[in-house]
Structures are given as C-alpha cells and as structure tokens.
CSV table of C-alpha atoms and ligand atoms in Angstrom, one decimal:
chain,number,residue,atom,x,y,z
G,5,UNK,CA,-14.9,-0.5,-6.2
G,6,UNK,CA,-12.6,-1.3,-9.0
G,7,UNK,CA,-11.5,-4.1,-11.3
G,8,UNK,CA,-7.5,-4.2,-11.5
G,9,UNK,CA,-7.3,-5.6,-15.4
G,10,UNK,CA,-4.9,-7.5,-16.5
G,11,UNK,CA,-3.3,-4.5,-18.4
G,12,UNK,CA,-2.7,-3.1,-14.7
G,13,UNK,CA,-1.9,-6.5,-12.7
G,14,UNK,CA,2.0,-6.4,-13.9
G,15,UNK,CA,2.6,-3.3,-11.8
G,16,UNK,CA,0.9,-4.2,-8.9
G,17,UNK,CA,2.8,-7.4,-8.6
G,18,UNK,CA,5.8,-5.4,-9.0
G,19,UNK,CA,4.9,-3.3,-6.3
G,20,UNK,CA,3.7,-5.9,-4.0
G,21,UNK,CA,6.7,-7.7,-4.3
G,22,UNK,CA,9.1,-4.9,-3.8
G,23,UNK,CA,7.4,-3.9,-0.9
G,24,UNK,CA,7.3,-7.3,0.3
G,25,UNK,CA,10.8,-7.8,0.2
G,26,UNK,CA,12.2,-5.1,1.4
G,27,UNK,CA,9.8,-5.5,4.9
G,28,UNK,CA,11.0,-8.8,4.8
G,29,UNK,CA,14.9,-7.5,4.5
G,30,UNK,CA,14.1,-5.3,7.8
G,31,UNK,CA,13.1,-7.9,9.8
G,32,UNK,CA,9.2,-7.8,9.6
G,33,UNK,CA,7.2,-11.6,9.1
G,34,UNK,CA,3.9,-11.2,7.2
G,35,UNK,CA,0.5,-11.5,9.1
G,36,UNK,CA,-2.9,-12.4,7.6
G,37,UNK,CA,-6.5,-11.5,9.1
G,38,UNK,CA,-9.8,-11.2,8.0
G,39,UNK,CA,-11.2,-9.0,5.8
G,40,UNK,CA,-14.4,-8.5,8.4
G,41,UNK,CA,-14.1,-7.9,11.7
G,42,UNK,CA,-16.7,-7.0,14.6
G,43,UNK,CA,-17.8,-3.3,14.6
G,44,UNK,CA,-16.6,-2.6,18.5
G,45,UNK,CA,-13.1,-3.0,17.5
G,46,UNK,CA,-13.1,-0.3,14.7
G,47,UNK,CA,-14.9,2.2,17.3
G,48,UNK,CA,-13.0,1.6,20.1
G,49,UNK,CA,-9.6,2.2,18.1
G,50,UNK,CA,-10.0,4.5,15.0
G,51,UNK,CA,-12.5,6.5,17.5
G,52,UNK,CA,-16.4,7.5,17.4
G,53,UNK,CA,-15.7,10.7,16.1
G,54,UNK,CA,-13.7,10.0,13.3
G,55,UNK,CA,-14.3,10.7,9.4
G,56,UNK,CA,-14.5,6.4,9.0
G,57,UNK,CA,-16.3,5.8,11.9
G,58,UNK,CA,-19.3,8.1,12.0
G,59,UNK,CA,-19.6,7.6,8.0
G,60,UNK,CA,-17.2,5.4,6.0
G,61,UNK,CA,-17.8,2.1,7.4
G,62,UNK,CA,-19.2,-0.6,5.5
G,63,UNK,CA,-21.3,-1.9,8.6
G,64,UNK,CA,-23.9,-4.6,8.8
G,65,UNK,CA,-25.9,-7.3,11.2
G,66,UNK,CA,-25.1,-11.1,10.1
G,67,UNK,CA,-27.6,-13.9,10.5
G,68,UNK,CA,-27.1,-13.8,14.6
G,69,UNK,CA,-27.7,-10.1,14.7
G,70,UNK,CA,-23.8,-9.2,15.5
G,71,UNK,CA,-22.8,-5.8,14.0
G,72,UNK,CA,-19.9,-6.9,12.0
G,73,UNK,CA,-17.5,-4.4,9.5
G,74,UNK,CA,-15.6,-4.8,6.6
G,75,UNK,CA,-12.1,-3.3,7.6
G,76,UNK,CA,-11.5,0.4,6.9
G,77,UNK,CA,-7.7,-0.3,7.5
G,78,UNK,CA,-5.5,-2.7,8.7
G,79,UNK,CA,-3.9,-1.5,12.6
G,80,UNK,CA,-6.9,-2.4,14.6
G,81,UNK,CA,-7.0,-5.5,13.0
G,82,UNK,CA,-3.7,-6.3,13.6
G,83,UNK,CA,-3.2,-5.2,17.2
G,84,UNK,CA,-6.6,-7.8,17.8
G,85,UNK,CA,-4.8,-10.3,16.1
G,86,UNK,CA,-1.4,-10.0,17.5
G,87,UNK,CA,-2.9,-9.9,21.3
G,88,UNK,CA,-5.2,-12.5,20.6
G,89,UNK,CA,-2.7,-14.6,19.7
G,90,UNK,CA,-0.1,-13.9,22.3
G,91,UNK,CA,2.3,-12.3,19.9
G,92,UNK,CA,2.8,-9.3,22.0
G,93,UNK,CA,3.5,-10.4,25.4
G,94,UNK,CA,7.1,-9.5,26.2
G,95,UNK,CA,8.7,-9.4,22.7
G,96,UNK,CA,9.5,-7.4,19.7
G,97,UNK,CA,7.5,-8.1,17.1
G,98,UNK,CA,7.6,-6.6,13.3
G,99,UNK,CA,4.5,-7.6,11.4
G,100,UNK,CA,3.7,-6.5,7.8
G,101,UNK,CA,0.6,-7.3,6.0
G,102,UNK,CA,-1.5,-5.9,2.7
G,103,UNK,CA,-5.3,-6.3,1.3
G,104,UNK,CA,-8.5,-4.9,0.2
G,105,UNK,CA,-9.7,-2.0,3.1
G,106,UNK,CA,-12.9,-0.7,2.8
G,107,UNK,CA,-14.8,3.1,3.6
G,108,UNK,CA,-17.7,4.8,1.9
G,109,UNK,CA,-16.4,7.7,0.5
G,110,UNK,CA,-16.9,9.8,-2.3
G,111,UNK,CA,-15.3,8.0,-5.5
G,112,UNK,CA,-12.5,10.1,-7.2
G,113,UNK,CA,-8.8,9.5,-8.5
G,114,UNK,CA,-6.8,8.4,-5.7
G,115,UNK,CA,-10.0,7.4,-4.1
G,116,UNK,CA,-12.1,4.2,-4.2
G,117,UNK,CA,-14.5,2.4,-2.0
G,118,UNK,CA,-12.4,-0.6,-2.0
G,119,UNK,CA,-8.6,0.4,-2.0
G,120,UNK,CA,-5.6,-2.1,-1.0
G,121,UNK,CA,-2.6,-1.3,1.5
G,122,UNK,CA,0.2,-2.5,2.5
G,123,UNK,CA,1.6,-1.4,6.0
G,124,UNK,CA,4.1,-2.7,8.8
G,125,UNK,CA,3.7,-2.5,12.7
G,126,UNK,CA,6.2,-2.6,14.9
G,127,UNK,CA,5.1,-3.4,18.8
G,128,UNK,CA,7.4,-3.1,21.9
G,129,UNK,CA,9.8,-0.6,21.0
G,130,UNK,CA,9.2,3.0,22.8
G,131,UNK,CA,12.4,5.3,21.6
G,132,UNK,CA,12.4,6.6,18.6
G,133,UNK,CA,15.3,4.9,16.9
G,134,UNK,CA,12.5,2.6,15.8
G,135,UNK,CA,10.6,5.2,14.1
G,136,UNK,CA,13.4,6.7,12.3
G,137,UNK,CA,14.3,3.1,10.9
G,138,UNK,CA,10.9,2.9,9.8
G,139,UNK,CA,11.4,6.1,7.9
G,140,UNK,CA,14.3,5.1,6.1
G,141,UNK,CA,12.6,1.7,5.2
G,142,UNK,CA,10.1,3.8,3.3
G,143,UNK,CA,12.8,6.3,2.2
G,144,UNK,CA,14.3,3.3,0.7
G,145,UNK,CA,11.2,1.9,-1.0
G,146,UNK,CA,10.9,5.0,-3.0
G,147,UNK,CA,14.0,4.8,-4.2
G,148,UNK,CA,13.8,1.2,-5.0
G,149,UNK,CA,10.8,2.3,-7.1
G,150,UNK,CA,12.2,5.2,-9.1
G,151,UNK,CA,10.2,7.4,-6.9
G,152,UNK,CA,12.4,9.2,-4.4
G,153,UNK,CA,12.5,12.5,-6.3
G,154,UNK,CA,8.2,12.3,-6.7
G,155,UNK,CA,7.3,12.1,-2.8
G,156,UNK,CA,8.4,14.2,0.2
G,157,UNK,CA,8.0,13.4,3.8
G,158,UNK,CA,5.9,15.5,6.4
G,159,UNK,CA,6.5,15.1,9.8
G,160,UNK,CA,4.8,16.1,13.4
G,161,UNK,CA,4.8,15.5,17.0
G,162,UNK,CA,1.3,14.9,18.9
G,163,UNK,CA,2.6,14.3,22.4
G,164,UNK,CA,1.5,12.4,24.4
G,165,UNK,CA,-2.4,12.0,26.0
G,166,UNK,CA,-1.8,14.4,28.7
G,167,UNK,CA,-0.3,17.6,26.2
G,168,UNK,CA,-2.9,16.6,24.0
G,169,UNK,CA,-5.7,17.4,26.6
G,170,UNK,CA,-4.3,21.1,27.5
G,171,UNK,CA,-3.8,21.5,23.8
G,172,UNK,CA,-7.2,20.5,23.8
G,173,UNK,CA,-8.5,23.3,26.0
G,174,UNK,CA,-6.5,25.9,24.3
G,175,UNK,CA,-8.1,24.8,20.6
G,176,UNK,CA,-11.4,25.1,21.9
G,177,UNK,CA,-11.1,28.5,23.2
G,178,UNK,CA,-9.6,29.9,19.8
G,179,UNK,CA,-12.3,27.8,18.0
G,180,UNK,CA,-15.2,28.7,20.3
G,181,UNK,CA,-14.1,32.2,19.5
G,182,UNK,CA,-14.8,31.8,15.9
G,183,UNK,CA,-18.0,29.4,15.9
G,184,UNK,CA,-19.5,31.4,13.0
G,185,UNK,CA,-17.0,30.5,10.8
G,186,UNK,CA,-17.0,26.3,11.8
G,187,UNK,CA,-18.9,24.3,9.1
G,188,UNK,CA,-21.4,21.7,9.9
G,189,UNK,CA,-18.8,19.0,10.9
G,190,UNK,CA,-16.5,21.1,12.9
G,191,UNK,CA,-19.3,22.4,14.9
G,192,UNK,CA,-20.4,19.0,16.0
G,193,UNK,CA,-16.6,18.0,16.5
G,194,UNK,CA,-16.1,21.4,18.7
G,195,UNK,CA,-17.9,19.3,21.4
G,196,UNK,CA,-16.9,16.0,20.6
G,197,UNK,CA,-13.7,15.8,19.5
G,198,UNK,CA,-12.1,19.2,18.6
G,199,UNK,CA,-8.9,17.8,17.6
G,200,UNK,CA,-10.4,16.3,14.8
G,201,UNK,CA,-11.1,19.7,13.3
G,202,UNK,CA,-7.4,19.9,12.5
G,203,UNK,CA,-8.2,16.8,10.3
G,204,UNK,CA,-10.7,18.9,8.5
G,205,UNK,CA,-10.6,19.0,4.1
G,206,UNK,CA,-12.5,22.4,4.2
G,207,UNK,CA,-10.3,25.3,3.2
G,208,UNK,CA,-12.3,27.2,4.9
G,209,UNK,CA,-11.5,25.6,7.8
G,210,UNK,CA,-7.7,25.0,7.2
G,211,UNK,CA,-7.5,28.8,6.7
G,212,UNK,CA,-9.0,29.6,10.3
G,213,UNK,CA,-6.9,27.2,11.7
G,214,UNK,CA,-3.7,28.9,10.5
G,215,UNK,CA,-3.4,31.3,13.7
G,216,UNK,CA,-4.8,28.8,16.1
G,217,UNK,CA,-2.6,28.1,19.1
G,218,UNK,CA,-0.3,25.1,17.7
G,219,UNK,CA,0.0,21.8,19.5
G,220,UNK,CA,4.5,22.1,19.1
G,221,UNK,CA,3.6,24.8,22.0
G,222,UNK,CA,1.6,22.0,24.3
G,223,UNK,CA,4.6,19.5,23.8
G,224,UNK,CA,5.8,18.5,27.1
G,225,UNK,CA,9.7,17.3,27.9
G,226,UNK,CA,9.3,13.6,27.2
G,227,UNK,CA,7.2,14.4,23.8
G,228,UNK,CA,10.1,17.0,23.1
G,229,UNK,CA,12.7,14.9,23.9
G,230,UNK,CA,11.5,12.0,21.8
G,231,UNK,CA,10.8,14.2,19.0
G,232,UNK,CA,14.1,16.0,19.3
G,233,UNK,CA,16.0,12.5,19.3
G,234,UNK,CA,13.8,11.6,16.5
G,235,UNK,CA,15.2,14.5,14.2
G,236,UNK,CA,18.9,14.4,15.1
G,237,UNK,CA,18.4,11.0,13.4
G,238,UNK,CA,17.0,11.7,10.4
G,239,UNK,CA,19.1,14.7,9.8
G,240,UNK,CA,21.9,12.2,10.5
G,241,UNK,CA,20.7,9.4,8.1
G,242,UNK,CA,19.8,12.8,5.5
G,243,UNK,CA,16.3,12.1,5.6
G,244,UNK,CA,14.8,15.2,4.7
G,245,UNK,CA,11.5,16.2,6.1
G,246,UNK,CA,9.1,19.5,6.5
G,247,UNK,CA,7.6,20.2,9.8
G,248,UNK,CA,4.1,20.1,9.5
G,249,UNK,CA,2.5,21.7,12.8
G,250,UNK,CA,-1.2,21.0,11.6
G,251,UNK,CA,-0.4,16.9,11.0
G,252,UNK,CA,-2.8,15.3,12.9
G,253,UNK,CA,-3.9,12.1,11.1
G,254,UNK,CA,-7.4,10.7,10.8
G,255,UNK,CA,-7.6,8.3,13.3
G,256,UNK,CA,-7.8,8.6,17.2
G,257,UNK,CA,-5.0,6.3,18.0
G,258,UNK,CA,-2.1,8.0,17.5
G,259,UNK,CA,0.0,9.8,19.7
G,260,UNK,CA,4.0,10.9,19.0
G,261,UNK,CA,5.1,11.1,15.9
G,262,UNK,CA,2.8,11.1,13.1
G,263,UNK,CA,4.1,11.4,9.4
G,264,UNK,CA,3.0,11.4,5.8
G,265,UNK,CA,4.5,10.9,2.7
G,266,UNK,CA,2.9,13.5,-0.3
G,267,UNK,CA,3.2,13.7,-3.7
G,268,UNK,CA,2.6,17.0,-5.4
G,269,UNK,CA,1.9,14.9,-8.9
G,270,UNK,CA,-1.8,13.1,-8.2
G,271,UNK,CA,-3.8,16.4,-7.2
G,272,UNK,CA,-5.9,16.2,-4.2
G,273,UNK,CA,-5.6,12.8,-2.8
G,274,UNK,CA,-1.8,13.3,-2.6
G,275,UNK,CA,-1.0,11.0,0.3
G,276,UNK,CA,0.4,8.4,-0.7
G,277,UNK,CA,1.6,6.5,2.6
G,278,UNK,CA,0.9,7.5,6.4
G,279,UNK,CA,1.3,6.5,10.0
G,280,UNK,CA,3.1,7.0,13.3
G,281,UNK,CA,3.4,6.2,17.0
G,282,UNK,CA,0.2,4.3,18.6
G,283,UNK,CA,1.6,3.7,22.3
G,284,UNK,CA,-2.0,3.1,24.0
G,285,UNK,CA,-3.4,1.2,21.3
G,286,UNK,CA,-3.2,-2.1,22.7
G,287,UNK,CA,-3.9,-1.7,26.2
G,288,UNK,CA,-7.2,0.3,25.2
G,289,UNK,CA,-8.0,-2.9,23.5
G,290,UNK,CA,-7.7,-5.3,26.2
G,291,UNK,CA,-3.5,-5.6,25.8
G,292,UNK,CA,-1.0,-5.1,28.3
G,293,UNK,CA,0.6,-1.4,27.4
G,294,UNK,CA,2.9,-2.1,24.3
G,295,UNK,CA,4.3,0.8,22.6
G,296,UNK,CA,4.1,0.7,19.0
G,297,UNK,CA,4.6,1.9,15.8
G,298,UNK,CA,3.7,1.9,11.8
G,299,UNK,CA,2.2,2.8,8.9
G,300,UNK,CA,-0.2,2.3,5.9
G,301,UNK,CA,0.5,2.7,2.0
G,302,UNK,CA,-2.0,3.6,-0.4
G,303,UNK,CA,-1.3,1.4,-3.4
G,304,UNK,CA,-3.6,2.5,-5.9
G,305,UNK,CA,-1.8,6.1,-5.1
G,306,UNK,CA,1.3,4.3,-5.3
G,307,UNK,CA,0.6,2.5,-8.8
G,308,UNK,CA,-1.0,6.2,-10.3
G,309,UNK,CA,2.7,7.4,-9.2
G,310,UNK,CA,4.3,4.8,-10.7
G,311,UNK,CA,2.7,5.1,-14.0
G,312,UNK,CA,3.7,8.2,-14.0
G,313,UNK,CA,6.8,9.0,-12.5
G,314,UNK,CA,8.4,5.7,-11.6
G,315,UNK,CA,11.1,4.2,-13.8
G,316,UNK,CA,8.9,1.4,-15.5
G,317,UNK,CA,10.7,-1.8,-16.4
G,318,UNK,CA,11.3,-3.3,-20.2
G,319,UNK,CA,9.0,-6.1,-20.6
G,320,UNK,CA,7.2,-5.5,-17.3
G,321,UNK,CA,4.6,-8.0,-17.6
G,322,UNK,CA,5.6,-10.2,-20.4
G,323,UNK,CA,5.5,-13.2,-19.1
G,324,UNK,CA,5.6,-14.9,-22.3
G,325,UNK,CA,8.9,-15.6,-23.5
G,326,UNK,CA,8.2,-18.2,-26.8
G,327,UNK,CA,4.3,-18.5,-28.3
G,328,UNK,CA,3.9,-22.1,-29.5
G,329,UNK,CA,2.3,-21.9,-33.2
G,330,UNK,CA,0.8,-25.3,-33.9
G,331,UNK,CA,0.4,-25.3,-37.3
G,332,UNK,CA,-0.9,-28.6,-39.0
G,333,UNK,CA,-3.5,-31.2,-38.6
G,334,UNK,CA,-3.8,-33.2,-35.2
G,335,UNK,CA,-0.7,-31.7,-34.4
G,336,UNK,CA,-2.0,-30.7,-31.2
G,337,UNK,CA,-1.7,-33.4,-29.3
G,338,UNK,CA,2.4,-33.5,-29.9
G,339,UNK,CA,3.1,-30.2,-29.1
G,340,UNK,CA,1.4,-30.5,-25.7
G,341,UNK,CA,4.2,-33.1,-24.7
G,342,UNK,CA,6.6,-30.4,-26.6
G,343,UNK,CA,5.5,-28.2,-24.6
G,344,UNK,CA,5.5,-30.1,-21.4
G,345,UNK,CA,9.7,-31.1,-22.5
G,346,UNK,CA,10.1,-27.6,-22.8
G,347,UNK,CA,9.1,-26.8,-19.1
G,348,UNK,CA,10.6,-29.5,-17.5
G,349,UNK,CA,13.6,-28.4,-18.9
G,350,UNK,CA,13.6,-24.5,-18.4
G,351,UNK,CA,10.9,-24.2,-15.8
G,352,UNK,CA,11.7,-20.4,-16.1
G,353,UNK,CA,10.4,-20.0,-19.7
G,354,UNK,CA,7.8,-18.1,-20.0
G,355,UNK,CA,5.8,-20.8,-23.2
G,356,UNK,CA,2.5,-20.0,-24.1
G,357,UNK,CA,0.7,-22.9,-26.8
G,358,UNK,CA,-1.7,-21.8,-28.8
G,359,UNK,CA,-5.0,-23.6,-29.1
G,360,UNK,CA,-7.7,-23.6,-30.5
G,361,UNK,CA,-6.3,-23.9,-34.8
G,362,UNK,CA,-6.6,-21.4,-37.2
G,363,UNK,CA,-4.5,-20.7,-40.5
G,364,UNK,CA,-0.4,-20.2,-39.3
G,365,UNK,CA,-0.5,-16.5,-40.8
G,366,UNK,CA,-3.3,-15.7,-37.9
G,367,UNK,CA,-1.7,-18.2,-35.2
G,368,UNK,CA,2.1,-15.4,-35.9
G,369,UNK,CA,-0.1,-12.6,-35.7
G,370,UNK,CA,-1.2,-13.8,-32.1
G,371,UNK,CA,2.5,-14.3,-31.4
G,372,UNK,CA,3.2,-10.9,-32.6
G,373,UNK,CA,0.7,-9.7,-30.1
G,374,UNK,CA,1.3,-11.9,-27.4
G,375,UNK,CA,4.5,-9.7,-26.7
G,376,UNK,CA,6.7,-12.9,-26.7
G,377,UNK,CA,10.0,-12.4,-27.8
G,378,UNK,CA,10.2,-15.8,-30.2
G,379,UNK,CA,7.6,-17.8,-31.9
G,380,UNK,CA,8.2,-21.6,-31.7
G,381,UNK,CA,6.6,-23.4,-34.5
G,382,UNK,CA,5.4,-26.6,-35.1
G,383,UNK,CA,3.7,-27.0,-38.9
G,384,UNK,CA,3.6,-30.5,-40.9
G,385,UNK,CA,7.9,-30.1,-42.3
G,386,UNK,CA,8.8,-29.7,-38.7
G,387,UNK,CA,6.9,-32.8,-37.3
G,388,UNK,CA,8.3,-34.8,-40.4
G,389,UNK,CA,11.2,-34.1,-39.5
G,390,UNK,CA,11.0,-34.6,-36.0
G,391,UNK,CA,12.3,-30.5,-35.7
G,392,UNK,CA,11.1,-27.5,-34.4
G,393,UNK,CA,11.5,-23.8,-35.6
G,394,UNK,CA,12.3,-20.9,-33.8
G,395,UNK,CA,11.3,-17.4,-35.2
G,396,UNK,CA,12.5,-14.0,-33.9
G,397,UNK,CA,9.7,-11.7,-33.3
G,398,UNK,CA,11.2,-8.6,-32.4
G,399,UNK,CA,13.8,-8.2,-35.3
G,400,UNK,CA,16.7,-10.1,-33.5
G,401,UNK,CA,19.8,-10.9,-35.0
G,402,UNK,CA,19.2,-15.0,-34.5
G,403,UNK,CA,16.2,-14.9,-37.5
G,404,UNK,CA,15.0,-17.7,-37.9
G,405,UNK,CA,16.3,-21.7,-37.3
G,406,UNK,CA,15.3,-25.4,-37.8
G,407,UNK,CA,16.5,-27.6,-34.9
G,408,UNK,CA,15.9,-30.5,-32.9
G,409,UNK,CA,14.0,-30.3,-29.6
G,410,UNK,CA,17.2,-31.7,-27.9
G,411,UNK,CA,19.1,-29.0,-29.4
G,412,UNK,CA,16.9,-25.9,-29.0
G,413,UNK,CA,17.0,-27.0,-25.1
G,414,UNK,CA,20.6,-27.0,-24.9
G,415,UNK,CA,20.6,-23.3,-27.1
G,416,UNK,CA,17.3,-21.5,-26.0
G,417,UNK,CA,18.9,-20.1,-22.3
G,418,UNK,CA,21.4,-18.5,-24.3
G,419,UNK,CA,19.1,-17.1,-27.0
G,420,UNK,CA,16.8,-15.5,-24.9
G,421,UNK,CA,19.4,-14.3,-22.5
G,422,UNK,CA,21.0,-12.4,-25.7
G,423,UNK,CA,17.2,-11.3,-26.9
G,424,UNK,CA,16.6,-9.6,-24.0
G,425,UNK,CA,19.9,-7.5,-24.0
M,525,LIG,P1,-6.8,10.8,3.4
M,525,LIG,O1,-6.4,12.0,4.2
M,525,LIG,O2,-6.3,10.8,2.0
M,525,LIG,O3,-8.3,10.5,3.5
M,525,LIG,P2,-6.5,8.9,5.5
M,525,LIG,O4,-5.9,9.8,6.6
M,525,LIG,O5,-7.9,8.6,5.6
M,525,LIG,O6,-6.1,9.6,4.1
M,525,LIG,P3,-5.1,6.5,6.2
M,525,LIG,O7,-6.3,5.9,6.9
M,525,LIG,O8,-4.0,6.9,7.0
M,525,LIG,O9,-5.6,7.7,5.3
M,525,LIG,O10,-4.6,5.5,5.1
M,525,LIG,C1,-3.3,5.4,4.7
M,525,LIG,C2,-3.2,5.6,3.2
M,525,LIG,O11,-4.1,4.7,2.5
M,525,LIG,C3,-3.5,7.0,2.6
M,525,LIG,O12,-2.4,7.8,2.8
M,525,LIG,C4,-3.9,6.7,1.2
M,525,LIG,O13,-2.7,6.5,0.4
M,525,LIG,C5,-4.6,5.4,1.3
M,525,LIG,N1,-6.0,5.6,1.3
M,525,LIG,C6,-6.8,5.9,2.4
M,525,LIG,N2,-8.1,6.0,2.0
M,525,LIG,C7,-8.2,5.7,0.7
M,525,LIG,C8,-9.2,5.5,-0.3
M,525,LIG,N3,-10.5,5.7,0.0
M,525,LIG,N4,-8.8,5.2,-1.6
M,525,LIG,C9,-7.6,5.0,-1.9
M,525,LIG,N5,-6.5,5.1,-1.0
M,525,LIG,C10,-6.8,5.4,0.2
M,526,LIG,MG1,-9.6,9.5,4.8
C-alpha cells in the first residue's frame, strides 16, 4: 500500500478530474459507498472461484463476529447500493464512482495492495448501442489525456449463461485431455470453475489453451447478433479494436461483451482499464433482472502511462502563482491582512506567505523554489512607503516594480496572464 506524495498528487488530480468530467458530460451522476462491505456480497458476485475471492481479499470478523471485506472493486458494491436504494427499479441509471480497492496480491509495478479506480455503470439498457457509447467515452478519455496513440482496445463476446455452459463442456473435454500439463490452480478450477482457466497468468497454460475449442464457436444467435451490432458500430464510429477470443475477465459476473484496454508501455500489468456486460448481476443479488454495463480504470496504471507517454501540462501543479517575502521586523502581522486583500480580490491567485523569518536572500531562494512565477515583497522601504514590490522569478520581461497595493490589484490579472504565455 502506497503513499501518493505530493510530488505525484498534481497528476492524479488531473486525472481525476478529467475523468470526472467527461462521465459527467455523458450523462453519468457520481455515487459514494463504503470502503468495507459484508463478505457474502463479494462471493456471491465476483464468484467463489475467482483469483480475489479464494485469495485476494482483505477479509475479517468485527466486534459482533460478522465477516466483513475491504472492497476488491467497486461493481458489487455499487449494484448493492443502487438496489438498496431503489435506484434501479424501472429507470436508466448512469452511475460513476472512484476510491481505494483493495486485494492481496503480489506487490509489483502496476500492482499494489491498495490501488484506486474510477469506473462507470450503466443499468437498464440491454442493446448494445450502450456499450459502444461507453467505448467511445473511454476512447475519448484517452485522447483527452494525450494517450490515444499509447493504449489499444481488446474486445470479446462471452454469450450468454446458456452458450457459456456448452462451452463449458467442450473446455473440459480438451482440458481433461491434457491434465498433465494443468498447474496447481487450473487443476482445482478444472472441477470448479473451468472457465476460469482461460483467466490463467501461466504461459504455460496460455500456450495449451491456444488450440482449445474457442467460446466465438458456442456463441448462440442472440449473443451473435448483439455482438455483430456491437461491431458495425464501432467500425462506424472508427473505433478500432482486436478480437481477442481468449478475453475472459476475472470476475464471474460478466456475460456479453467484455473488453480491455492494454498498453504495450508498462510491461506485465499492461491493463490499464476493463469491463463489460453484467446482465444477471442484480437479480443474483436480490434485484429485479436489470441489464447492465461498465467498467473499471486502473489509475495508478493510468498515472505510470501518463508520466510517460501523456502530454504533461506546463506548470502542472504549481499552484503558487506569487510567494509573499516578508522581509522586516513585525512585519508579519501586515502582510497577513495583504495577503488576505490580495485574495479577496483575485480569489484565483495562487499566494503563498512565507512565515516563519529568516534573512530576505533565504526567504527569495524559497520563492525561487516554490515554483511561483513572481515574488511579492514586503521589506521595511515598502511598508514606509505603504508599497509593495513585485519581482519576476522566471526571467520575465516585467522585472521588477514598486506599486501600491491598490494598483498591483488593478495590474496583477494582466501580469500573470502575460507570465504565463
Ligand atoms: P489483472 O488482470 O491485471 O489482474 P483484473 O482483471 O484483476 O486485472 P479488474 O478487476 O478488472 O482487473 O480491475 C480493473 C483495472 O483495475 C485493471 O485493469 C487494472 O488497471 C486495475 N487493477 C486491478 N488490480 C490492480 C492492482 N492490484 N493494482 C493496481 N491496479 C489494479
Ligand atoms: Mg487481478
């Protein structure tokens, strides 16, 4: 579990708020739930035999003995909030949401114990004219982020329950055939859950399952027809996408269309944002049948991409504009109301005032650092003169000028909007 330093905190504002407003430009109203939730509402979604259930969760009694979890991801929750609020009966409903998620996994780059998403759910819409929107909504956050070059989109069809179950069948005759070569896991799974052996990291086990009868073949018409429809609209939106036959996701609750968006550029963990169709989600928790559909994003995936490959912003971060130097005896006390003038009058100013003394070479060399484009300064000739002084930091053309308080409000708008040209 990480600390995210201030250093890092600029980026993953600007992410968050990207995202944020983009899901808010398609329609979809934020949602807020717990962070722990209790452990029968993980099982009965994400599934028993699942990678997170049988060994990620972070699972434990509270005082009363009830089994409670700290949430692996964020759909369960959601559906359990939406129906147990009455937010799904009869109506569309597009909810976004973002936090901390938790599963105990191995710790590597692109992979933490505690790792945040941000994802959007969509309930009561069956055809897929809903999934492709929520394709290009994506589509379009990439590109909003510099990124649409960097990621590609990989996209499958799971049917429904019923081609699932005589895909089942046919998997577990191929498989059965070649039990020698199953690992631990897959062994278990083969009576289980033998879907979930398509999920499978081994290469090992990715390699045998390259001639294994393919699920495409188990499709029946309405799964066909809605992936079909699915791809005449990407293909007319120019969405570009591989078919990936073997996409099964890691979580039982998914059935349709299941996608991924990869990135060649972060090595292994290379997903950086997943989802799909979850039609019999909310009914198998307690719901009347809603379809539904949405996703997840990885951010910590999304910020290592964004350090690298996304067009980074000037002065992402610098939130200091002017850094007050205080220079003189008991002059502290003045430039606090300064200060406070300041504000009042351009509440978007970014003024930090130093405290705390110190000689005025050391209080500009803090300015210097601070990032702040101007140092304001307040020294024993200024207070005399009831004046302030502004000081380019960054080599400006405006230098350096002596001016009333009155008058550096009226000026200052227009000399930071040239600065920062
Ligand atoms: P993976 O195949 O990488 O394990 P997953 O199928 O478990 O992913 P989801 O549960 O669909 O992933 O989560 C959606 C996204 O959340 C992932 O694509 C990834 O970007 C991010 N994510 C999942 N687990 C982690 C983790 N432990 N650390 C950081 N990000 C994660
Ligand atoms: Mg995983």
């Amino acid at each position: 579990m990480n600390d995210i330093l201030p250093a890092q905190t600029p980026i993953w504002q600007r992410l968050e708020a990207v995202a944020a407003a983009l899901f808010g430009s398609y329609g979809y109203s934020e949602i807020r739930f717990p962070i722990v939730e209790q452990t029968e509402l993980f099982k009965r979604s994400i599934g028993e035999v699942t990678d997170i259930v049988e060994k990620e969760m972070y699972t434990f009694p509270d005082r009363n003995n009830e089994s409670l979890t700290l949430r692996p991801e964020g759909t369960a929750c959601c559906v359990r909030a939406a129906e147990q609020h009455g937010l799904l009966r009869n109506q569309v409903q597009r909810l976004w949401y973002q936090g901390p998620m938790f599963r105990y996994e191995r710790p590597q780059k692109g992979r933490q114990r505690q790792f945040h998403q941000m994802g959007i759910e969509c309930f009561g819409l069956a055809g897929p004219a809903i999934d492709a929107e929520i394709l290009l909504l994506t589509q379009r956050l990439w590109r909003e982020l510099g990124l649409g070059e960097a990621v590609g989109l990989e996209l499958n069809s799971l049917g429904s329950a019923v081609d699932r179950q005589r895909y089942r069948q046919a998997l577990l005759d191929y498989l059965q055939q070649h039990r020698e070569q199953l690992d631990d896991d897959s062994q278990r799974r083969l009576l289980t859950n033998p879907l979930r052996i398509l999920d499978s990291k081994n290469p090992a086990i990715q390699e045998l399952l390259v001639a294994a009868p393919s699920l495409q073949d188990f499709l029946g018409a309405e799964a066909r027809a809605h992936f079909d429809t699915l791809r005449q609209l990407l293909d007319a939106a120019g969405v570009t996408y591989r078919l990936n036959p073997r996409l099964v996701r890691g979580l039982d609750y998914y059935n349709h269309t299941v996608f991924e968006w990869t990135t060649d550029k972060l090595g292994a963990q290379g997903t950086v944002c997943a989802g799909g169709r979850y039609d019999s989600l909310v009914e198998q928790l307690g719901g009347a049948p809603t379809p539904a559909v949405g996703f997840a994003l990885g951010i910590e995936r999304l910020v290592l991409l964004y350090e690298a490959h996304g067009k980074v912003p000037d002065g992402l971060g610098e939130l200091v504009d002017i850094y007050f130097v205080v220079a003189g005896d008991n002059l502290e006390g003045q430039a606090l109301v300064v200060a406070e003038v300041l504000r009042d009058a351009l509440p978007s100013v970014g003024l930090l005032v130093h405290s705390g003394g110190g000689s005025f070479k050391s209080q500009m060399k803090k300015a210097d650092k601070s990032g702040a484009s101007f140092a304001l300064i307040l020294g024993e000739d200024e207070a005399s003169a009831g004046a302030l002084t502004l000081k380019a930091l960054r080599g400006q053309a405006f230098g350096q000028q002596t001016m009333a308080s009155d008058e550096l409000i009226q000026l200052l708008p227009t000399i930071l909007a040239a600065a920062s040209n």
